[in-house]
XYZ file of C-alpha atoms in Angstrom:
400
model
C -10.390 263.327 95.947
C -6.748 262.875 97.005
C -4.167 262.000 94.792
C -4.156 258.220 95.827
C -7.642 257.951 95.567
C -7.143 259.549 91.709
C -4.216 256.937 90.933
C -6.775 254.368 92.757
C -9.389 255.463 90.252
C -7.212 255.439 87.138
C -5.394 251.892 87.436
C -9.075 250.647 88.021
C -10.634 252.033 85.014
C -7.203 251.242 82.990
C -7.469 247.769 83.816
C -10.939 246.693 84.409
C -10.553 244.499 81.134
C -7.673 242.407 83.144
C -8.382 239.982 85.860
C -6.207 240.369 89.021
C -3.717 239.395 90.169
C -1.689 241.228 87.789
C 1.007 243.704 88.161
C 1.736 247.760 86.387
C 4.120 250.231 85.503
C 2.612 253.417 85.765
C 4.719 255.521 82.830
C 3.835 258.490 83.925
C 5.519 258.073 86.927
C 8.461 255.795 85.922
C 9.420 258.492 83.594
C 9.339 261.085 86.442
C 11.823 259.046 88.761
C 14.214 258.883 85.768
C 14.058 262.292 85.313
C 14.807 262.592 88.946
C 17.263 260.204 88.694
C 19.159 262.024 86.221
C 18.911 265.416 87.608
C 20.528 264.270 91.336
C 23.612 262.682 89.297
C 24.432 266.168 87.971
C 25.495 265.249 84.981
C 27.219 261.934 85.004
C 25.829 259.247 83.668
C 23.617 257.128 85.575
C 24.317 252.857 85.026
C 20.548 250.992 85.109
C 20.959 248.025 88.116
C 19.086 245.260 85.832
C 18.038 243.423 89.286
C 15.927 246.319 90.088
C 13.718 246.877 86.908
C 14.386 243.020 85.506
C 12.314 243.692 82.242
C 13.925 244.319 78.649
C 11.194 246.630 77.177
C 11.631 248.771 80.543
C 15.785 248.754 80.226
C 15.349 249.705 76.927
C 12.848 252.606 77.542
C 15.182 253.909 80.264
C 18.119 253.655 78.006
C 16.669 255.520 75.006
C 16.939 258.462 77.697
C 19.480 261.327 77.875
C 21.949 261.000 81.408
C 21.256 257.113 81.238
C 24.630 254.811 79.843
C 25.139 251.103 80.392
C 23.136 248.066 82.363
C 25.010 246.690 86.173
C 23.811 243.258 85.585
C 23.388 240.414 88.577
C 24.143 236.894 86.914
C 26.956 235.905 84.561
C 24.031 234.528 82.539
C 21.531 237.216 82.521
C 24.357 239.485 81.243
C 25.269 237.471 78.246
C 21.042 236.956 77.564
C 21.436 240.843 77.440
C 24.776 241.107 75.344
C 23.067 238.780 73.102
C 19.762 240.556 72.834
C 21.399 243.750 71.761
C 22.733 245.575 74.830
C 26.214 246.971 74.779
C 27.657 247.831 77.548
C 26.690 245.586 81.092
C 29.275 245.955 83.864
C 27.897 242.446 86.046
C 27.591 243.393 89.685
C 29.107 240.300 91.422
C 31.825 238.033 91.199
C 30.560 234.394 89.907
C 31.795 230.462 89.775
C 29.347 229.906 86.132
C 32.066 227.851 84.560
C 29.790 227.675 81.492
C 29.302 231.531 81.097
C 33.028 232.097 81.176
C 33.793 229.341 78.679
C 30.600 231.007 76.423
C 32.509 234.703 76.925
C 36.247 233.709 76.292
C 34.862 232.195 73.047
C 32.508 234.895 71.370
C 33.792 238.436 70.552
C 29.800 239.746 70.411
C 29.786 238.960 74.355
C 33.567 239.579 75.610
C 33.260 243.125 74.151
C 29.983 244.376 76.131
C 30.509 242.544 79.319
C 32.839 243.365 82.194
C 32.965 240.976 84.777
C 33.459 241.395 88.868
C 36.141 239.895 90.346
C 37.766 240.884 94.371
C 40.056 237.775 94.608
C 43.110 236.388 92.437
C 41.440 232.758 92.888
C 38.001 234.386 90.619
C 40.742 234.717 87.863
C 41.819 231.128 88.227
C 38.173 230.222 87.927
C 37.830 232.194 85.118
C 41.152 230.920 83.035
C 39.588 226.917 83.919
C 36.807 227.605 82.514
C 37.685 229.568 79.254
C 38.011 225.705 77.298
C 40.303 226.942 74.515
C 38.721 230.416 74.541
C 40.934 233.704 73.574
C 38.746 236.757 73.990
C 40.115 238.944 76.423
C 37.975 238.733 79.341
C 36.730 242.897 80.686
C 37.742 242.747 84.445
C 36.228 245.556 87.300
C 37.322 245.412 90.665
C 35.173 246.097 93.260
C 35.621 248.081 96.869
C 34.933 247.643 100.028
C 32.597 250.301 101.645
C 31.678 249.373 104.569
C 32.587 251.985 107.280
C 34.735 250.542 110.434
C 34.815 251.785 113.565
C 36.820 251.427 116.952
C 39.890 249.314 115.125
C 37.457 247.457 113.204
C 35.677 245.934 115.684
C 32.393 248.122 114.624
C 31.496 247.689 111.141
C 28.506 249.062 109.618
C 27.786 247.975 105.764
C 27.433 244.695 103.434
C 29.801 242.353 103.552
C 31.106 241.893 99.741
C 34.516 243.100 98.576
C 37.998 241.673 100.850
C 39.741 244.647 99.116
C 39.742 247.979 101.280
C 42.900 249.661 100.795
C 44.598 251.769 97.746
C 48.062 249.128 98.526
C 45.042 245.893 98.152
C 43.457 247.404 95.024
C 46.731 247.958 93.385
C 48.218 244.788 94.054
C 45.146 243.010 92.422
C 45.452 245.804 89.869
C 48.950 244.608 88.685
C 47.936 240.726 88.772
C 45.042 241.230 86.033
C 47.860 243.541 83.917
C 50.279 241.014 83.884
C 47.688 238.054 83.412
C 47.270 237.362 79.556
C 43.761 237.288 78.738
C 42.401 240.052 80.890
C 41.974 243.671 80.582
C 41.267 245.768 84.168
C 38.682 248.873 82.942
C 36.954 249.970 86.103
C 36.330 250.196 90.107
C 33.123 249.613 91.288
C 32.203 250.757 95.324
C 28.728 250.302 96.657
C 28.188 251.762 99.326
C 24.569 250.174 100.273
C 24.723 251.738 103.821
C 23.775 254.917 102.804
C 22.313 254.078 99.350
C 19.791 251.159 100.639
C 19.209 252.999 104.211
C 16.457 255.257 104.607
C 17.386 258.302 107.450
C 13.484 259.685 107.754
C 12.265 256.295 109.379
C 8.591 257.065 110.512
C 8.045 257.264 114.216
C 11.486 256.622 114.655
C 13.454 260.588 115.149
C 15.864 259.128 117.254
C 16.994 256.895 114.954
C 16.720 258.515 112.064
C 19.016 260.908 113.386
C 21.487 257.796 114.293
C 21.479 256.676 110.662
C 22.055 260.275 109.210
C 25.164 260.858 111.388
C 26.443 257.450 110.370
C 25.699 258.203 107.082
C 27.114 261.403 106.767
C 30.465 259.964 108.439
C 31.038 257.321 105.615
C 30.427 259.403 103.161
C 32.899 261.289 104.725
C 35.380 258.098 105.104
C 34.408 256.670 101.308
C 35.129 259.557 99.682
C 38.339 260.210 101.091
C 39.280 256.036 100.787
C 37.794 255.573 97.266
C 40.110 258.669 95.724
C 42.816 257.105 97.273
C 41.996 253.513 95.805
C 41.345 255.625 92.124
C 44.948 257.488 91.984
C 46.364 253.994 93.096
C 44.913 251.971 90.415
C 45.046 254.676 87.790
C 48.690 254.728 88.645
C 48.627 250.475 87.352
C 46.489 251.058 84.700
C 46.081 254.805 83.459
C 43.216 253.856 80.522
C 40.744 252.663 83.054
C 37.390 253.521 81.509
C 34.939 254.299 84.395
C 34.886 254.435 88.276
C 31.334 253.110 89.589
C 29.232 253.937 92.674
C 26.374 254.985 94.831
C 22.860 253.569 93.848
C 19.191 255.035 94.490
C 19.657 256.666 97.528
C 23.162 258.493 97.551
C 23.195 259.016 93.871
C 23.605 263.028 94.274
C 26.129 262.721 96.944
C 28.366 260.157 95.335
C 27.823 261.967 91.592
C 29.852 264.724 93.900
C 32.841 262.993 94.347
C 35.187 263.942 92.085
C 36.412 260.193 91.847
C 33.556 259.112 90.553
C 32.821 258.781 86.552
C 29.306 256.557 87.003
C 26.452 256.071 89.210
C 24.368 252.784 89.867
C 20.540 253.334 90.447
C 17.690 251.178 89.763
C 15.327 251.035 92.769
C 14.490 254.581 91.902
C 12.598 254.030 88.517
C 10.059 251.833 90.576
C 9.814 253.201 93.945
C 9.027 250.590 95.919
C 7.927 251.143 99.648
C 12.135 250.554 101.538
C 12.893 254.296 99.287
C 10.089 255.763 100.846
C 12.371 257.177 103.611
C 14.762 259.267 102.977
C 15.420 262.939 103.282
C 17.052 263.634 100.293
C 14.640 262.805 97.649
C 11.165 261.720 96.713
C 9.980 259.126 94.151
C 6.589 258.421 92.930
C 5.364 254.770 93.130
C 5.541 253.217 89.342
C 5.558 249.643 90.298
C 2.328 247.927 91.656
C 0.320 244.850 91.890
C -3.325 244.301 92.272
C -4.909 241.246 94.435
C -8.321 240.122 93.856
C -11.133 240.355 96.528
C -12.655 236.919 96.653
C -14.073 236.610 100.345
C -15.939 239.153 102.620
C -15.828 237.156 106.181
C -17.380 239.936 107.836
C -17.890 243.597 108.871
C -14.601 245.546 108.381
C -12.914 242.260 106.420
C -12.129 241.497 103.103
C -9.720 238.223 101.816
C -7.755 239.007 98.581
C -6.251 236.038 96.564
C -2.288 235.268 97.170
C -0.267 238.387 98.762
C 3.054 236.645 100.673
C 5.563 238.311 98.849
C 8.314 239.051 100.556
C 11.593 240.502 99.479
C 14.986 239.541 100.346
C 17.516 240.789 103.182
C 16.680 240.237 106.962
C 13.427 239.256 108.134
C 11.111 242.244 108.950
C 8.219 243.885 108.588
C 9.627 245.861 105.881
C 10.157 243.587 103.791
C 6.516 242.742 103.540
C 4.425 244.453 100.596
C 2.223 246.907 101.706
C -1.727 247.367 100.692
C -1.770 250.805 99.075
C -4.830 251.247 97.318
C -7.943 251.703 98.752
C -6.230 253.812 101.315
C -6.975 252.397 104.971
C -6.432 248.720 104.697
C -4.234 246.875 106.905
C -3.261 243.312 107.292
C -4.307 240.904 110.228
C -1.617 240.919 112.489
C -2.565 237.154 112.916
C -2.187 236.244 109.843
C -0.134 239.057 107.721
C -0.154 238.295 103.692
C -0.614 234.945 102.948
C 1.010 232.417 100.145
C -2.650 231.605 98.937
C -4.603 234.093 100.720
C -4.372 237.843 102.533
C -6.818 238.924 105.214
C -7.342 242.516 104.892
C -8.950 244.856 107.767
C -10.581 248.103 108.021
C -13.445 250.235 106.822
C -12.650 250.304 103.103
C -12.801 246.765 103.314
C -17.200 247.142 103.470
C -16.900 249.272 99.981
C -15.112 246.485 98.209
C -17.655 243.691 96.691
C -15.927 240.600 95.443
C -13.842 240.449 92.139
C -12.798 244.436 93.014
C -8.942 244.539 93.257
C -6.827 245.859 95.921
C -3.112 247.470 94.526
C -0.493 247.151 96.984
C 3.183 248.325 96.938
C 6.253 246.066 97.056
C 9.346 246.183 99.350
C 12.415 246.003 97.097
C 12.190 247.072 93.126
C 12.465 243.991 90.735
C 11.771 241.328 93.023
C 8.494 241.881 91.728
C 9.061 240.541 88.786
C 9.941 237.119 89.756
C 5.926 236.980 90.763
C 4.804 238.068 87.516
C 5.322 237.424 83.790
C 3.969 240.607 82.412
C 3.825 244.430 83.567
C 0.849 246.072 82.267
C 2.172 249.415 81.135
C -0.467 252.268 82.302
C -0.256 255.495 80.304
C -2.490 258.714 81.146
C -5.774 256.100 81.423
C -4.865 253.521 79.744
C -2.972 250.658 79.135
C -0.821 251.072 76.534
C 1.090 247.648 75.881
C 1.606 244.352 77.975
C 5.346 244.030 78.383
C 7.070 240.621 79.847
C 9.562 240.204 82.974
C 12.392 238.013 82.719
C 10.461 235.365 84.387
C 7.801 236.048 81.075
C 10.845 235.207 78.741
C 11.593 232.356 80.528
C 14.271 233.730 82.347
C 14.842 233.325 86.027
C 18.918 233.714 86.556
C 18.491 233.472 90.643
Protein backbone atom coordinates (compact mmCIF):
# COMPACT_ATOMS: atom_id res chain seq x y z
CA UNK A 1 0.00 0.00 0.00
CA UNK A 2 1.51 3.43 -0.74
CA UNK A 3 1.46 6.11 1.53
CA UNK A 4 -1.56 7.90 -0.21
CA UNK A 5 -3.45 4.96 -0.37
CA UNK A 6 -2.69 4.63 3.75
CA UNK A 7 -3.76 8.44 4.32
CA UNK A 8 -6.75 7.40 1.78
CA UNK A 9 -7.55 4.57 4.16
CA UNK A 10 -7.25 6.50 7.42
CA UNK A 11 -9.41 9.77 6.64
CA UNK A 12 -12.04 7.11 5.45
CA UNK A 13 -12.22 5.08 8.49
CA UNK A 14 -11.77 8.47 10.67
CA UNK A 15 -14.70 9.87 9.17
CA UNK A 16 -17.09 7.32 8.02
CA UNK A 17 -19.52 8.69 10.84
CA UNK A 18 -19.56 12.22 8.78
CA UNK A 19 -21.38 12.74 5.59
CA UNK A 20 -19.36 14.49 2.81
CA UNK A 21 -18.80 17.14 1.76
CA UNK A 22 -16.81 18.06 4.65
CA UNK A 23 -13.36 19.28 5.04
CA UNK A 24 -9.92 18.00 7.63
CA UNK A 25 -6.89 18.94 9.21
CA UNK A 26 -4.78 16.11 9.41
CA UNK A 27 -2.64 16.97 12.89
CA UNK A 28 -0.25 14.79 12.30
CA UNK A 29 0.81 16.49 9.47
CA UNK A 30 -0.02 20.15 10.32
CA UNK A 31 2.24 19.72 13.21
CA UNK A 32 5.06 18.43 10.92
CA UNK A 33 4.95 21.59 8.53
CA UNK A 34 5.25 23.77 11.67
CA UNK A 35 8.02 22.03 12.74
CA UNK A 36 9.41 22.55 9.34
CA UNK A 37 8.43 25.85 9.38
CA UNK A 38 10.33 26.65 12.34
CA UNK A 39 13.44 24.84 11.61
CA UNK A 40 14.01 26.82 7.92
CA UNK A 41 13.61 30.28 9.93
CA UNK A 42 16.70 29.36 11.98
CA UNK A 43 15.74 30.72 14.83
CA UNK A 44 13.68 33.80 14.36
CA UNK A 45 10.44 33.84 15.00
CA UNK A 46 8.02 32.89 12.51
CA UNK A 47 4.54 35.52 12.30
CA UNK A 48 1.22 33.07 11.47
CA UNK A 49 -0.49 34.84 8.01
CA UNK A 50 -4.23 34.49 9.51
CA UNK A 51 -5.54 34.43 5.68
CA UNK A 52 -3.84 31.21 5.23
CA UNK A 53 -5.07 28.99 8.21
CA UNK A 54 -8.39 31.39 8.91
CA UNK A 55 -9.47 29.24 12.00
CA UNK A 56 -8.97 30.36 15.80
CA UNK A 57 -8.56 26.86 17.39
CA UNK A 58 -5.78 26.24 14.56
CA UNK A 59 -3.96 29.91 15.30
CA UNK A 60 -4.06 29.07 18.66
CA UNK A 61 -2.57 25.50 18.35
CA UNK A 62 0.21 26.95 16.19
CA UNK A 63 0.85 29.66 18.65
CA UNK A 64 1.14 27.49 21.78
CA UNK A 65 4.38 26.35 19.75
CA UNK A 66 8.05 27.24 20.39
CA UNK A 67 9.68 29.58 17.14
CA UNK A 68 5.97 30.80 16.49
CA UNK A 69 5.24 34.86 17.76
CA UNK A 70 2.40 37.06 16.57
CA UNK A 71 -0.71 36.73 13.86
CA UNK A 72 -0.20 39.04 10.07
CA UNK A 73 -3.84 39.60 9.86
CA UNK A 74 -5.83 40.57 6.36
CA UNK A 75 -8.87 42.89 7.39
CA UNK A 76 -8.95 45.83 9.79
CA UNK A 77 -11.92 43.89 11.19
CA UNK A 78 -10.75 40.42 11.46
CA UNK A 79 -7.78 41.84 13.44
CA UNK A 80 -9.75 43.59 16.07
CA UNK A 81 -12.28 40.10 16.20
CA UNK A 82 -8.78 38.62 17.10
CA UNK A 83 -7.48 41.43 19.55
CA UNK A 84 -10.76 41.02 21.11
CA UNK A 85 -10.80 37.26 21.37
CA UNK A 86 -7.53 37.20 23.20
CA UNK A 87 -4.68 37.53 20.69
CA UNK A 88 -1.89 39.94 21.37
CA UNK A 89 0.12 40.81 18.99
CA UNK A 90 -1.49 41.03 15.00
CA UNK A 91 0.62 43.14 12.63
CA UNK A 92 -2.56 43.58 9.69
CA UNK A 93 -1.09 42.88 6.29
CA UNK A 94 -2.68 45.68 4.16
CA UNK A 95 -3.43 49.14 4.23
CA UNK A 96 -7.43 49.74 4.66
CA UNK A 97 -10.28 52.68 4.17
CA UNK A 98 -12.67 50.77 7.36
CA UNK A 99 -13.54 54.13 8.79
CA UNK A 100 -15.40 52.20 11.51
CA UNK A 101 -12.39 49.95 12.58
CA UNK A 102 -10.18 52.97 13.00
CA UNK A 103 -12.74 54.94 14.99
CA UNK A 104 -13.27 51.33 17.18
CA UNK A 105 -9.10 51.28 17.59
CA UNK A 106 -8.37 55.04 18.41
CA UNK A 107 -11.02 54.52 21.15
CA UNK A 108 -10.14 51.17 23.05
CA UNK A 109 -6.68 50.63 24.66
CA UNK A 110 -7.42 46.49 24.63
CA UNK A 111 -7.24 46.86 20.63
CA UNK A 112 -4.70 49.91 19.92
CA UNK A 113 -2.11 47.96 21.99
CA UNK A 114 -2.10 44.49 19.95
CA UNK A 115 -2.74 45.82 16.55
CA UNK A 116 -0.34 47.50 14.14
CA UNK A 117 -1.77 48.74 11.18
CA UNK A 118 -0.29 48.99 7.32
CA UNK A 119 -0.03 52.07 5.87
CA UNK A 120 2.44 53.05 2.30
CA UNK A 121 0.87 56.53 1.71
CA UNK A 122 0.60 59.87 3.89
CA UNK A 123 -3.19 60.11 2.58
CA UNK A 124 -3.86 56.31 4.74
CA UNK A 125 -2.92 58.56 7.78
CA UNK A 126 -5.44 61.20 6.86
CA UNK A 127 -7.96 58.41 6.59
CA UNK A 128 -7.03 57.17 9.68
CA UNK A 129 -7.05 60.70 11.81
CA UNK A 130 -11.03 61.21 10.02
CA UNK A 131 -12.02 58.43 11.23
CA UNK A 132 -10.63 58.27 14.88
CA UNK A 133 -14.24 60.37 16.09
CA UNK A 134 -12.73 61.80 19.28
CA UNK A 135 -10.46 58.77 19.75
CA UNK A 136 -6.82 59.17 21.56
CA UNK A 137 -5.10 55.80 21.50
CA UNK A 138 -2.06 55.99 19.69
CA UNK A 139 -2.59 54.21 16.58
CA UNK A 140 0.72 51.15 15.93
CA UNK A 141 1.87 52.12 12.34
CA UNK A 142 4.22 49.47 9.93
CA UNK A 143 5.33 50.51 6.74
CA UNK A 144 5.50 48.30 4.11
CA UNK A 145 8.20 47.77 1.01
CA UNK A 146 8.20 47.38 -2.23
CA UNK A 147 9.77 44.07 -3.54
CA UNK A 148 9.18 43.70 -6.67
CA UNK A 149 12.44 43.28 -8.72
CA UNK A 150 12.87 45.86 -11.85
CA UNK A 151 14.66 45.36 -14.66
CA UNK A 152 16.01 47.30 -17.82
CA UNK A 153 15.20 51.00 -16.12
CA UNK A 154 12.07 49.73 -14.85
CA UNK A 155 10.48 48.88 -17.75
CA UNK A 156 10.63 44.95 -16.65
CA UNK A 157 9.08 44.35 -13.42
CA UNK A 158 8.56 41.06 -11.99
CA UNK A 159 6.45 40.93 -8.51
CA UNK A 160 2.96 42.16 -6.90
CA UNK A 161 2.05 45.35 -7.21
CA UNK A 162 1.43 46.71 -3.45
CA UNK A 163 3.78 49.15 -1.72
CA UNK A 164 4.64 52.90 -3.85
CA UNK A 165 7.63 53.03 -1.40
CA UNK A 166 10.97 51.47 -2.88
CA UNK A 167 13.76 53.46 -1.75
CA UNK A 168 15.69 53.95 1.80
CA UNK A 169 15.18 58.26 0.90
CA UNK A 170 10.92 57.11 0.33
CA UNK A 171 10.81 55.00 3.51
CA UNK A 172 12.44 57.62 5.56
CA UNK A 173 10.54 60.43 4.45
CA UNK A 174 7.24 58.55 5.38
CA UNK A 175 9.23 57.50 8.44
CA UNK A 176 9.55 61.14 9.74
CA UNK A 177 5.76 62.08 8.80
CA UNK A 178 4.27 59.28 11.27
CA UNK A 179 7.09 60.67 14.07
CA UNK A 180 6.01 64.00 13.87
CA UNK A 181 2.17 63.10 13.50
CA UNK A 182 0.54 63.05 17.08
CA UNK A 183 -1.31 59.99 17.50
CA UNK A 184 0.92 57.49 15.78
CA UNK A 185 3.77 55.41 16.73
CA UNK A 186 6.03 53.81 13.56
CA UNK A 187 7.25 50.06 15.08
CA UNK A 188 8.09 48.03 12.02
CA UNK A 189 8.87 47.38 8.09
CA UNK A 190 7.16 44.83 6.49
CA UNK A 191 8.60 43.49 2.67
CA UNK A 192 6.90 40.64 0.92
CA UNK A 193 8.49 39.49 -1.46
CA UNK A 194 5.67 37.04 -3.07
CA UNK A 195 7.86 36.45 -6.22
CA UNK A 196 9.94 34.12 -4.72
CA UNK A 197 7.80 33.21 -1.66
CA UNK A 198 4.40 32.37 -3.74
CA UNK A 199 6.50 31.00 -6.93
CA UNK A 200 7.27 27.51 -7.18
CA UNK A 201 10.94 26.90 -9.27
CA UNK A 202 10.40 22.81 -9.71
CA UNK A 203 7.28 23.33 -12.08
CA UNK A 204 6.50 19.73 -13.42
CA UNK A 205 7.23 19.16 -17.05
CA UNK A 206 8.35 22.50 -17.24
CA UNK A 207 12.78 22.37 -16.76
CA UNK A 208 13.09 25.19 -18.84
CA UNK A 209 11.18 27.23 -16.91
CA UNK A 210 11.82 26.22 -13.80
CA UNK A 211 15.22 27.12 -14.40
CA UNK A 212 13.88 30.77 -15.62
CA UNK A 213 12.12 31.28 -12.29
CA UNK A 214 15.16 30.09 -10.12
CA UNK A 215 17.57 32.57 -11.81
CA UNK A 216 15.00 35.30 -11.34
CA UNK A 217 14.59 34.28 -8.06
CA UNK A 218 17.93 34.02 -6.99
CA UNK A 219 18.59 37.65 -8.55
CA UNK A 220 15.96 39.40 -6.24
CA UNK A 221 16.94 37.87 -3.51
CA UNK A 222 20.04 39.17 -4.41
CA UNK A 223 18.51 42.86 -5.13
CA UNK A 224 16.01 42.67 -1.80
CA UNK A 225 18.47 41.94 0.41
CA UNK A 226 20.81 44.47 -0.50
CA UNK A 227 17.59 47.26 -0.91
CA UNK A 228 15.74 46.16 2.29
CA UNK A 229 19.13 46.74 4.63
CA UNK A 230 19.36 49.87 3.10
CA UNK A 231 15.57 50.83 3.76
CA UNK A 232 16.29 49.25 7.69
CA UNK A 233 19.52 51.55 8.56
CA UNK A 234 17.40 54.45 6.95
CA UNK A 235 14.41 54.12 9.03
CA UNK A 236 16.23 52.95 12.12
CA UNK A 237 18.13 56.15 11.68
CA UNK A 238 14.16 58.09 12.12
CA UNK A 239 13.10 55.92 14.60
CA UNK A 240 15.87 53.80 16.48
CA UNK A 241 13.10 51.71 18.87
CA UNK A 242 11.49 50.10 15.91
CA UNK A 243 10.35 46.73 17.23
CA UNK A 244 10.52 44.21 14.30
CA UNK A 245 11.46 44.11 10.54
CA UNK A 246 8.98 41.60 8.63
CA UNK A 247 9.40 39.37 5.56
CA UNK A 248 9.46 36.36 3.35
CA UNK A 249 6.41 33.92 3.67
CA UNK A 250 6.13 30.00 2.94
CA UNK A 251 8.41 29.65 0.34
CA UNK A 252 11.59 31.88 1.03
CA UNK A 253 11.26 31.65 4.73
CA UNK A 254 14.99 30.12 5.14
CA UNK A 255 16.47 32.50 2.74
CA UNK A 256 14.93 35.68 4.06
CA UNK A 257 15.43 34.34 8.00
CA UNK A 258 19.24 34.83 6.49
CA UNK A 259 19.22 38.29 6.03
CA UNK A 260 20.62 39.90 8.67
CA UNK A 261 17.90 42.75 8.31
CA UNK A 262 15.37 40.74 9.07
CA UNK A 263 13.88 40.23 12.83
CA UNK A 264 10.45 38.18 11.60
CA UNK A 265 9.20 35.90 9.05
CA UNK A 266 5.56 35.61 7.56
CA UNK A 267 4.40 31.98 6.70
CA UNK A 268 1.08 30.48 6.66
CA UNK A 269 0.53 28.47 3.45
CA UNK A 270 3.01 26.06 4.89
CA UNK A 271 0.93 24.64 7.89
CA UNK A 272 -1.68 23.44 5.19
CA UNK A 273 0.12 22.59 2.14
CA UNK A 274 -2.06 23.13 -0.37
CA UNK A 275 -1.27 21.91 -4.02
CA UNK A 276 0.56 25.90 -5.53
CA UNK A 277 3.64 24.80 -2.54
CA UNK A 278 3.96 21.64 -4.08
CA UNK A 279 6.83 22.99 -6.27
CA UNK A 280 9.59 24.12 -5.00
CA UNK A 281 13.12 22.97 -4.52
CA UNK A 282 13.81 24.07 -1.30
CA UNK A 283 11.42 22.33 0.87
CA UNK A 284 8.68 19.77 1.21
CA UNK A 285 5.34 19.94 3.09
CA UNK A 286 2.91 17.28 3.79
CA UNK A 287 -0.75 17.92 2.77
CA UNK A 288 -2.83 18.80 6.18
CA UNK A 289 -5.69 20.50 4.57
CA UNK A 290 -8.36 18.46 2.58
CA UNK A 291 -11.88 18.14 1.55
CA UNK A 292 -13.94 15.18 0.69
CA UNK A 293 -16.83 15.23 -2.17
CA UNK A 294 -19.49 12.75 -2.18
CA UNK A 295 -20.00 10.17 -5.04
CA UNK A 296 -23.63 10.44 -5.98
CA UNK A 297 -23.74 9.35 -9.79
CA UNK A 298 -21.91 6.51 -11.72
CA UNK A 299 -22.80 7.56 -15.56
CA UNK A 300 -20.76 4.88 -16.81
CA UNK A 301 -17.62 2.71 -17.17
CA UNK A 302 -14.53 4.69 -15.98
CA UNK A 303 -17.02 7.72 -14.51
CA UNK A 304 -18.04 8.77 -11.34
CA UNK A 305 -20.03 12.43 -10.46
CA UNK A 306 -19.16 13.79 -6.94
CA UNK A 307 -21.46 16.51 -5.38
CA UNK A 308 -20.17 20.37 -5.71
CA UNK A 309 -16.21 20.68 -6.45
CA UNK A 310 -15.77 24.44 -8.30
CA UNK A 311 -13.58 25.86 -5.94
CA UNK A 312 -11.31 27.95 -7.18
CA UNK A 313 -8.79 30.15 -5.50
CA UNK A 314 -7.87 33.60 -6.18
CA UNK A 315 -5.02 35.25 -8.44
CA UNK A 316 -5.05 34.78 -12.32
CA UNK A 317 -7.13 32.38 -14.00
CA UNK A 318 -5.45 28.93 -14.46
CA UNK A 319 -5.44 25.61 -14.10
CA UNK A 320 -3.68 25.91 -10.93
CA UNK A 321 -5.85 27.44 -9.27
CA UNK A 322 -8.31 24.63 -9.57
CA UNK A 323 -8.44 21.97 -6.59
CA UNK A 324 -7.09 18.88 -7.44
CA UNK A 325 -8.73 15.17 -6.77
CA UNK A 326 -6.14 13.51 -4.54
CA UNK A 327 -7.55 10.60 -3.06
CA UNK A 328 -8.27 7.64 -4.70
CA UNK A 329 -5.11 8.17 -6.62
CA UNK A 330 -5.88 8.18 -10.54
CA UNK A 331 -8.85 10.39 -10.92
CA UNK A 332 -8.95 13.21 -13.19
CA UNK A 333 -11.49 15.75 -14.15
CA UNK A 334 -13.40 15.96 -17.59
CA UNK A 335 -11.66 18.34 -19.51
CA UNK A 336 -15.25 19.27 -20.74
CA UNK A 337 -16.52 20.03 -17.88
CA UNK A 338 -13.62 20.51 -15.05
CA UNK A 339 -15.17 20.84 -11.27
CA UNK A 340 -18.42 22.01 -11.23
CA UNK A 341 -20.47 24.63 -8.81
CA UNK A 342 -23.11 21.78 -8.17
CA UNK A 343 -21.48 18.89 -9.64
CA UNK A 344 -17.75 17.33 -10.67
CA UNK A 345 -17.35 14.67 -13.33
CA UNK A 346 -14.57 12.51 -12.39
CA UNK A 347 -12.67 10.00 -14.92
CA UNK A 348 -10.56 7.03 -14.71
CA UNK A 349 -10.31 3.50 -13.44
CA UNK A 350 -10.69 4.16 -9.71
CA UNK A 351 -13.76 5.69 -10.61
CA UNK A 352 -15.42 1.64 -11.15
CA UNK A 353 -14.21 0.89 -7.31
CA UNK A 354 -16.18 3.77 -5.92
CA UNK A 355 -20.08 2.84 -5.24
CA UNK A 356 -22.22 5.82 -4.43
CA UNK A 357 -22.12 7.72 -1.02
CA UNK A 358 -18.01 6.77 -1.00
CA UNK A 359 -16.10 10.12 -0.81
CA UNK A 360 -13.41 11.37 -2.94
CA UNK A 361 -10.62 13.89 -0.88
CA UNK A 362 -9.16 16.35 -3.07
CA UNK A 363 -6.47 19.04 -2.41
CA UNK A 364 -6.98 22.81 -2.64
CA UNK A 365 -4.96 25.49 -4.53
CA UNK A 366 -4.20 28.28 -2.04
CA UNK A 367 -4.24 27.57 2.01
CA UNK A 368 -7.29 29.25 3.79
CA UNK A 369 -9.41 29.90 0.97
CA UNK A 370 -10.72 26.75 2.00
CA UNK A 371 -12.25 27.87 4.67
CA UNK A 372 -14.58 30.26 3.17
CA UNK A 373 -16.33 26.79 1.73
CA UNK A 374 -16.61 25.28 4.99
CA UNK A 375 -17.74 26.03 8.56
CA UNK A 376 -15.92 23.33 10.37
CA UNK A 377 -12.44 21.41 9.96
CA UNK A 378 -12.68 18.01 11.23
CA UNK A 379 -9.44 17.60 13.11
CA UNK A 380 -7.94 13.93 12.24
CA UNK A 381 -5.50 12.59 14.83
CA UNK A 382 -3.57 9.10 14.39
CA UNK A 383 -7.27 7.44 13.28
CA UNK A 384 -9.44 9.45 14.52
CA UNK A 385 -11.17 12.47 14.76
CA UNK A 386 -10.39 14.16 17.61
CA UNK A 387 -12.60 17.46 17.79
CA UNK A 388 -14.75 19.47 15.17
CA UNK A 389 -13.22 22.93 15.10
CA UNK A 390 -15.05 26.06 13.20
CA UNK A 391 -13.58 28.46 10.33
CA UNK A 392 -14.22 31.99 10.46
CA UNK A 393 -17.02 31.53 8.12
CA UNK A 394 -18.38 28.86 11.21
CA UNK A 395 -18.22 31.93 13.64
CA UNK A 396 -19.94 33.94 11.43
CA UNK A 397 -17.13 35.66 10.20
CA UNK A 398 -16.41 36.36 6.59
CA UNK A 399 -14.09 39.78 6.58
CA UNK A 400 -13.60 39.53 2.50
Amino acid sequence: MTARAADRARYDRATAHLDAPLAIVDLDAFDANATDLVRRAGGKPVRVASKSVRCRALLERVLARDGFQGIMSFTLAESLWLARSGFEDILLAYPSADRAGFAELAADPKPAGAVTVMVDDPAQLDLIDAARDGGREVVRVCLELDTSLQLLGGRVRVGARRSPLRSPAQLAELARSVARRPGFRLVGIMAYEGHVAGVGDAVAGRPLRSRAIRLMQAAARRELAERRAAVVRAVRAVVPDLEFVNGGGTGSVQHTAAEDAVTEIAAGSGLYVPRLFDNYTSFRGRPAALFALPVVRRPGVGVVTVLGGGYPASGAAGRDRLPVPYLPEGLAYDPQEGPGEVQTPLLGSPADDLLVGDKVWFRHAKAGELCERFDTLHLIEGGAVTAAVPTYRGEGRTFL
